[in-house]
Short mmCIF file of C-alpha atoms and ligand atoms in Angstrom, two decimals:
data_model
loop_
_atom_site.label_atom_id
_atom_site.label_comp_id
_atom_site.label_asym_id
_atom_site.label_seq_id
_atom_site.Cartn_x
_atom_site.Cartn_y
_atom_site.Cartn_z
CA MET E 1 0.00 0.00 0.00
CA ASN E 2 2.72 2.49 0.97
CA GLU E 3 4.39 2.29 -2.41
CA LEU E 4 1.45 4.32 -3.75
CA ARG E 5 3.14 7.71 -3.62
CA THR E 6 0.88 9.50 -6.04
CA ARG E 7 -2.61 9.80 -4.61
CA LEU E 8 -4.66 12.21 -6.72
CA ARG E 9 -7.46 11.97 -4.20
CA ARG E 10 -5.41 13.95 -1.63
CA LEU E 11 -6.32 17.21 -3.30
CA ARG E 12 -10.01 16.32 -3.59
CA ARG E 13 -10.72 15.79 0.08
CA THR E 14 -12.13 19.15 1.11
CA GLU E 15 -13.86 22.01 -0.63
CA ALA E 16 -10.98 24.32 0.39
CA LEU E 17 -8.45 22.07 -1.36
CA ARG E 18 -10.64 21.68 -4.41
CA ARG E 19 -11.07 25.46 -4.66
CA LEU E 20 -7.34 26.00 -4.37
CA VAL E 21 -6.46 23.69 -7.26
CA ARG E 22 -9.42 24.48 -9.51
CA GLU E 23 -8.17 25.15 -13.04
CA THR E 24 -11.22 26.87 -14.50
CA ARG E 25 -13.25 29.51 -12.72
CA LEU E 26 -16.62 30.73 -13.83
CA SER E 27 -17.69 34.30 -13.14
CA PRO E 28 -20.66 36.49 -14.12
CA GLU E 29 -18.05 38.65 -15.86
CA ASP E 30 -17.60 35.91 -18.45
CA PHE E 31 -21.19 36.14 -19.61
CA VAL E 32 -23.02 37.92 -22.41
CA TYR E 33 -26.81 37.82 -22.13
CA PRO E 34 -28.86 37.72 -25.37
CA LEU E 35 -32.01 39.86 -25.55
CA PHE E 36 -34.85 39.81 -28.09
CA VAL E 37 -36.49 43.18 -28.63
CA VAL E 38 -39.86 43.90 -30.23
CA HIS E 39 -41.96 46.94 -31.08
CA GLY E 40 -44.80 47.97 -28.79
CA SER E 41 -45.00 48.76 -25.11
CA GLY E 42 -45.51 46.69 -22.02
CA VAL E 43 -44.62 43.58 -24.06
CA ARG E 44 -43.06 40.50 -22.45
CA ASN E 45 -43.85 37.69 -24.91
CA ALA E 46 -42.69 34.44 -23.36
CA ILE E 47 -40.82 32.19 -25.83
CA PRO E 48 -42.31 28.70 -25.36
CA SER E 49 -39.25 26.71 -26.48
CA MET E 50 -36.96 28.85 -24.31
CA PRO E 51 -38.55 28.86 -20.84
CA GLY E 52 -37.52 31.96 -18.88
CA GLN E 53 -36.74 34.00 -22.03
CA ALA E 54 -39.06 36.55 -23.64
CA GLN E 55 -39.35 39.05 -26.45
CA LEU E 56 -39.22 42.44 -24.72
CA SER E 57 -40.40 45.88 -25.78
CA ILE E 58 -38.12 48.88 -25.35
CA ASP E 59 -39.76 50.06 -22.12
CA GLN E 60 -38.80 46.78 -20.44
CA LEU E 61 -35.09 47.32 -21.08
CA PRO E 62 -34.12 49.71 -18.25
CA ALA E 63 -35.26 47.14 -15.67
CA GLU E 64 -33.32 44.49 -17.55
CA ALA E 65 -30.18 46.66 -17.45
CA ARG E 66 -30.58 47.18 -13.68
CA GLU E 67 -30.93 43.45 -13.10
CA LEU E 68 -27.83 42.63 -15.16
CA ARG E 69 -25.79 45.25 -13.34
CA ALA E 70 -26.86 43.87 -9.96
CA LEU E 71 -25.82 40.40 -11.10
CA GLY E 72 -22.43 41.58 -12.40
CA ILE E 73 -23.11 40.64 -16.04
CA PRO E 74 -21.25 43.20 -18.19
CA ALA E 75 -22.78 42.75 -21.64
CA VAL E 76 -25.88 42.03 -23.71
CA LEU E 77 -26.26 40.80 -27.30
CA LEU E 78 -29.25 42.31 -29.07
CA PHE E 79 -31.58 40.70 -31.61
CA GLY E 80 -34.52 42.58 -33.10
CA ILE E 81 -37.92 41.55 -34.39
CA PRO E 82 -38.93 44.21 -36.93
CA ALA E 83 -42.37 45.68 -37.59
CA SER E 84 -42.24 44.41 -41.16
CA LYS E 85 -39.93 42.36 -43.36
CA ASP E 86 -38.95 42.89 -46.98
CA GLU E 87 -36.48 41.67 -49.60
CA GLN E 88 -33.91 44.34 -48.67
CA ALA E 89 -34.12 43.88 -44.90
CA SER E 90 -34.86 47.61 -44.62
CA GLU E 91 -35.41 47.73 -40.88
CA ALA E 92 -32.01 46.19 -40.20
CA TYR E 93 -30.34 49.51 -41.02
CA ALA E 94 -33.16 51.97 -40.32
CA PRO E 95 -32.02 54.71 -37.92
CA ASP E 96 -35.15 54.13 -35.84
CA GLY E 97 -35.19 50.34 -36.29
CA ILE E 98 -35.98 48.20 -33.30
CA VAL E 99 -32.35 47.37 -32.45
CA GLN E 100 -31.22 50.98 -32.91
CA GLN E 101 -33.97 52.07 -30.47
CA ALA E 102 -33.01 49.34 -28.04
CA VAL E 103 -29.33 50.35 -28.08
CA ARG E 104 -30.24 53.93 -27.23
CA ALA E 105 -32.61 52.87 -24.42
CA LEU E 106 -30.05 50.54 -22.84
CA LYS E 107 -27.19 53.05 -23.06
CA GLN E 108 -29.43 55.68 -21.48
CA ALA E 109 -30.42 53.29 -18.69
CA ASP E 110 -26.84 52.23 -18.00
CA PRO E 111 -23.97 53.89 -19.86
CA ALA E 112 -21.55 51.28 -18.47
CA LEU E 113 -23.42 48.33 -19.99
CA LEU E 114 -21.65 46.89 -23.03
CA VAL E 115 -24.29 46.68 -25.74
CA ILE E 116 -23.32 44.27 -28.51
CA THR E 117 -25.53 43.97 -31.59
CA ASP E 118 -26.01 40.93 -33.78
CA VAL E 119 -25.45 42.05 -37.37
CA CYS E 120 -27.49 39.86 -39.69
CA LEU E 121 -30.40 40.25 -42.06
CA CYS E 122 -32.38 37.06 -41.41
CA GLU E 123 -34.79 38.61 -38.92
CA TYR E 124 -35.49 41.42 -41.40
CA THR E 125 -35.85 39.66 -44.77
CA SER E 126 -39.21 38.40 -45.99
CA HIS E 127 -37.59 35.10 -47.03
CA GLY E 128 -35.67 34.69 -43.75
CA HIS E 129 -32.23 34.26 -45.31
CA CYS E 130 -29.20 36.10 -43.99
CA GLY E 131 -28.62 38.14 -47.14
CA ILE E 132 -30.00 39.36 -50.44
CA VAL E 133 -31.51 36.52 -52.48
CA ARG E 134 -30.96 36.41 -56.25
CA ASP E 135 -32.10 33.47 -58.37
CA GLY E 136 -32.83 31.38 -55.29
CA ASP E 137 -29.38 31.86 -53.76
CA VAL E 138 -27.92 34.28 -51.25
CA ASP E 139 -25.76 36.79 -53.14
CA ASN E 140 -22.64 37.25 -51.04
CA ASP E 141 -21.28 40.46 -52.52
CA ALA E 142 -24.67 42.17 -52.82
CA THR E 143 -25.20 41.48 -49.11
CA LEU E 144 -21.95 43.04 -47.86
CA PRO E 145 -22.97 46.71 -48.23
CA LEU E 146 -26.20 46.05 -46.32
CA LEU E 147 -24.36 44.32 -43.48
CA ALA E 148 -21.90 47.23 -43.36
CA ARG E 149 -24.77 49.71 -43.32
CA THR E 150 -26.49 47.76 -40.53
CA ALA E 151 -23.35 47.64 -38.38
CA LEU E 152 -22.74 51.35 -38.92
CA SER E 153 -26.30 52.23 -37.92
CA HIS E 154 -25.84 50.19 -34.72
CA ALA E 155 -22.60 52.02 -33.92
CA GLN E 156 -24.30 55.36 -34.62
CA ALA E 157 -27.05 54.40 -32.18
CA GLY E 158 -24.38 53.79 -29.52
CA ALA E 159 -23.51 50.09 -29.75
CA GLY E 160 -20.24 49.29 -28.01
CA MET E 161 -19.45 46.33 -30.25
CA VAL E 162 -20.94 44.74 -33.39
CA ALA E 163 -21.18 41.02 -34.03
CA PRO E 164 -21.65 39.98 -37.68
CA SER E 165 -23.33 36.56 -37.93
CA ALA E 166 -24.45 36.26 -41.55
CA MET E 167 -21.48 34.06 -42.61
CA MET E 168 -20.88 36.06 -45.79
CA ASP E 169 -17.29 36.01 -47.04
CA GLY E 170 -15.69 39.40 -46.49
CA GLN E 171 -18.32 40.66 -44.01
CA VAL E 172 -15.78 41.60 -41.34
CA ALA E 173 -13.68 43.62 -43.81
CA ALA E 174 -16.75 45.39 -45.20
CA ILE E 175 -17.94 46.30 -41.70
CA ARG E 176 -14.48 47.36 -40.52
CA GLN E 177 -14.15 49.69 -43.49
CA ALA E 178 -17.58 51.26 -42.99
CA LEU E 179 -16.90 51.82 -39.30
CA ASP E 180 -13.44 53.28 -39.89
CA GLU E 181 -14.62 55.64 -42.62
CA ASN E 182 -17.38 57.01 -40.47
CA GLY E 183 -15.67 57.79 -37.20
CA PHE E 184 -16.02 54.42 -35.47
CA ALA E 185 -12.45 53.15 -35.68
CA GLN E 186 -12.68 52.33 -31.97
CA THR E 187 -15.75 50.10 -32.25
CA PRO E 188 -14.66 46.45 -31.96
CA ILE E 189 -16.00 43.57 -34.05
CA MET E 190 -16.83 40.22 -32.50
CA ALA E 191 -17.01 37.90 -35.51
CA TYR E 192 -19.24 34.85 -35.56
CA ALA E 193 -16.27 33.27 -37.31
CA ALA E 194 -16.98 29.55 -37.13
CA LYS E 195 -20.76 29.37 -37.24
CA TYR E 196 -22.17 25.97 -38.12
CA ALA E 197 -25.42 25.12 -39.92
CA SER E 198 -26.86 23.69 -36.72
CA ALA E 199 -30.22 22.21 -35.77
CA PHE E 200 -29.55 23.62 -32.30
CA TYR E 201 -30.76 27.05 -33.54
CA GLY E 202 -34.36 25.79 -33.73
CA PRO E 203 -35.75 27.60 -30.68
CA PHE E 204 -33.96 30.84 -31.60
CA ARG E 205 -35.74 30.95 -34.93
CA GLU E 206 -39.03 30.88 -33.05
CA ALA E 207 -37.75 33.60 -30.69
CA ALA E 208 -36.42 35.82 -33.48
CA GLU E 209 -39.05 34.84 -36.07
CA SER E 210 -36.22 34.20 -38.52
CA ALA E 211 -36.68 30.71 -39.98
CA PRO E 212 -35.85 30.62 -43.71
CA GLN E 213 -39.01 30.40 -45.82
CA PHE E 214 -37.31 28.15 -48.40
CA GLY E 215 -34.23 25.97 -48.30
CA ASP E 216 -31.77 26.13 -45.43
CA ARG E 217 -28.55 27.90 -44.45
CA ARG E 218 -26.10 25.21 -45.52
CA GLY E 219 -24.94 27.30 -48.47
CA TYR E 220 -23.33 29.82 -46.08
CA GLN E 221 -23.11 28.35 -42.57
CA MET E 222 -20.50 25.64 -41.92
CA ASP E 223 -20.82 21.87 -42.22
CA PRO E 224 -20.84 20.34 -38.69
CA ALA E 225 -18.37 17.73 -39.90
CA ASN E 226 -15.52 20.22 -40.42
CA VAL E 227 -12.88 21.56 -38.04
CA ARG E 228 -9.97 22.55 -40.29
CA GLU E 229 -12.37 24.72 -42.24
CA ALA E 230 -13.36 26.42 -38.95
CA LEU E 231 -9.73 27.39 -38.41
CA ARG E 232 -9.64 28.87 -41.92
CA GLU E 233 -12.82 30.84 -41.23
CA ILE E 234 -11.30 32.21 -38.02
CA GLU E 235 -8.03 33.01 -39.74
CA ALA E 236 -9.86 34.88 -42.49
CA ASP E 237 -11.89 36.94 -39.99
CA ILE E 238 -8.74 37.85 -38.06
CA ALA E 239 -7.08 38.96 -41.31
CA GLU E 240 -10.16 41.10 -42.05
CA GLY E 241 -9.88 42.84 -38.69
CA ALA E 242 -11.94 40.88 -36.16
CA ASP E 243 -11.15 41.77 -32.53
CA ILE E 244 -12.87 38.75 -30.98
CA VAL E 245 -13.70 35.49 -32.74
CA MET E 246 -16.56 33.14 -31.94
CA VAL E 247 -17.38 29.48 -32.26
CA LYS E 248 -21.07 28.62 -32.43
CA PRO E 249 -22.76 26.46 -31.18
CA ALA E 250 -20.68 25.57 -28.13
CA LEU E 251 -21.39 22.12 -26.72
CA ALA E 252 -21.18 19.93 -29.79
CA TYR E 253 -18.12 21.96 -30.89
CA LEU E 254 -15.84 21.97 -27.82
CA ASP E 255 -13.08 20.44 -29.93
CA VAL E 256 -13.34 23.39 -32.32
CA LEU E 257 -13.01 25.77 -29.38
CA ALA E 258 -9.98 23.90 -28.07
CA ARG E 259 -8.31 23.93 -31.49
CA ALA E 260 -9.04 27.64 -31.93
CA ARG E 261 -7.65 28.37 -28.46
CA GLN E 262 -4.39 26.59 -29.31
CA ARG E 263 -3.97 28.32 -32.64
CA PHE E 264 -5.09 31.93 -32.01
CA ASP E 265 -4.37 34.49 -29.31
CA LEU E 266 -7.42 36.70 -29.76
CA PRO E 267 -10.18 36.64 -27.16
CA LEU E 268 -12.40 33.68 -27.97
CA ALA E 269 -16.17 33.63 -27.52
CA ALA E 270 -18.52 30.65 -27.52
CA TYR E 271 -22.26 30.84 -28.13
CA ASN E 272 -24.19 28.43 -25.91
CA VAL E 273 -27.18 28.47 -28.27
CA SER E 274 -30.94 28.24 -27.91
CA GLY E 275 -31.23 24.47 -28.49
CA GLU E 276 -28.57 23.76 -25.87
CA TYR E 277 -30.55 25.89 -23.43
CA ALA E 278 -33.87 24.28 -24.39
CA MET E 279 -32.56 20.74 -23.81
CA ILE E 280 -31.51 21.50 -20.25
CA LYS E 281 -34.70 23.42 -19.47
CA ALA E 282 -36.87 20.58 -20.78
CA ALA E 283 -35.02 17.89 -18.88
CA ALA E 284 -35.00 19.98 -15.71
CA ALA E 285 -38.75 20.65 -16.00
CA ASN E 286 -39.28 16.90 -16.10
CA GLY E 287 -37.16 16.40 -13.02
CA TRP E 288 -34.62 14.42 -15.06
CA LEU E 289 -31.63 16.68 -14.46
CA ASP E 290 -30.49 18.99 -11.66
CA GLU E 291 -30.61 22.27 -13.59
CA LYS E 292 -28.21 24.26 -11.43
CA ARG E 293 -25.50 21.62 -11.41
CA VAL E 294 -25.84 20.83 -15.09
CA VAL E 295 -25.76 24.49 -16.14
CA LEU E 296 -22.67 25.27 -14.08
CA GLU E 297 -20.99 22.11 -15.38
CA VAL E 298 -21.73 22.97 -19.00
CA LEU E 299 -20.61 26.60 -18.69
CA THR E 300 -17.42 25.51 -16.93
CA ALA E 301 -16.75 23.00 -19.73
CA ILE E 302 -17.12 25.72 -22.36
CA LYS E 303 -14.52 27.83 -20.54
CA ARG E 304 -12.26 24.82 -19.96
CA ALA E 305 -12.32 24.09 -23.70
CA GLY E 306 -10.93 27.57 -24.32
CA ALA E 307 -13.65 30.23 -24.35
CA ASP E 308 -12.96 33.54 -22.62
CA ILE E 309 -16.49 34.80 -23.20
CA VAL E 310 -19.69 32.75 -22.99
CA ILE E 311 -22.86 34.01 -24.63
CA THR E 312 -25.64 32.23 -22.81
CA TYR E 313 -29.35 32.38 -21.99
CA HIS E 314 -28.41 30.85 -18.61
CA ALA E 315 -26.40 33.99 -17.72
CA LYS E 316 -28.77 35.41 -15.11
CA ASP E 317 -29.46 32.08 -13.39
CA ALA E 318 -25.81 31.13 -13.42
CA ALA E 319 -24.77 34.53 -12.02
CA ARG E 320 -27.25 34.04 -9.15
CA TRP E 321 -25.99 30.54 -8.45
CA LEU E 322 -22.36 31.68 -8.50
CA LYS E 323 -23.18 34.23 -5.81
CA GLU E 324 -24.74 31.65 -3.45
C1 PBG W 401 -28.67 35.11 -36.95
C2 PBG W 401 -28.41 34.28 -35.75
C3 PBG W 401 -28.88 33.00 -35.40
C4 PBG W 401 -28.43 32.75 -34.09
C5 PBG W 401 -27.67 33.84 -33.71
N1 PBG W 401 -27.66 34.78 -34.76
C6 PBG W 401 -29.78 32.07 -36.11
C7 PBG W 401 -29.40 31.42 -37.35
O1 PBG W 401 -28.29 31.56 -37.87
O2 PBG W 401 -30.28 30.75 -37.88
C8 PBG W 401 -28.72 31.54 -33.27
C9 PBG W 401 -28.67 31.75 -31.79
C10 PBG W 401 -29.27 30.66 -30.96
O3 PBG W 401 -29.71 29.60 -31.45
O4 PBG W 401 -29.32 30.85 -29.75
N2 PBG W 401 -28.21 34.63 -38.14
#
């Protein structure tokens, strides 16, 4: 028995020892909380497939900002549901569009809150695709000016960071140029660099009313089978001027996160997406999983794999649990 010199259990015996040797620490400061904003007033439309999440009207946002500040969550990611959709995604870049209004309301409520905007057209197009459709296909180069215009309008409304998610080639460069030429050289870009064509976005498309009306997004989002291609996507976005790069979704792509962490030194974000949230909520509601333990385990795993920043619908709950 005594020849067993290495006993890994020695450091697991008490909570104090375990805390001392813990390699990954989760904090509310790691989180970005997504918000869905809609027109109207007094609106809190619960999203059935995302229990605990709702579409909110502008007047609900100051209270939201106060709650996030109290919980120590530094940032939000905004998605908008427009009043009407068209082929050109007009409301995406309208100065008084829903996201532009939401940015102004949140910055007024709490100037210290980091307001990040999702830059995409899918919520705003009548066909639900992420760009301009020509002959049944999304036209990459025709979409770039509209993405740039959208990002610029967000910055002009006061956004602290823009996050392009349309998966068009050259979108980061187009946005960087538009920002730089218009006085926003200091506005950072968080690129959805490796964004997969994932079935885990299902609940989000209900929340954001952005399901494509024909076809799917496999012509522009990545094939779940590929990891080397993800590294090329990230490399391209860095070359175009991205300040932060993202892998999305998170849980089925932890290997992609780990590879990206090894290869690149930029801050790395992971998006713990709607379907990942919905699975845990559904199992917890059935009494099949301990929600608190599972959520903290999953968020810790995303950080352990290499993420510095975790975008998650669990942010508020997790922040509360971390304070207990
Ligand atoms: C917009 C966008 C999507 C998500 C974030 N930005 C949906 C999509 O690409 O279909 C998904 C987020 C989630 O599932 O939580 N393009």
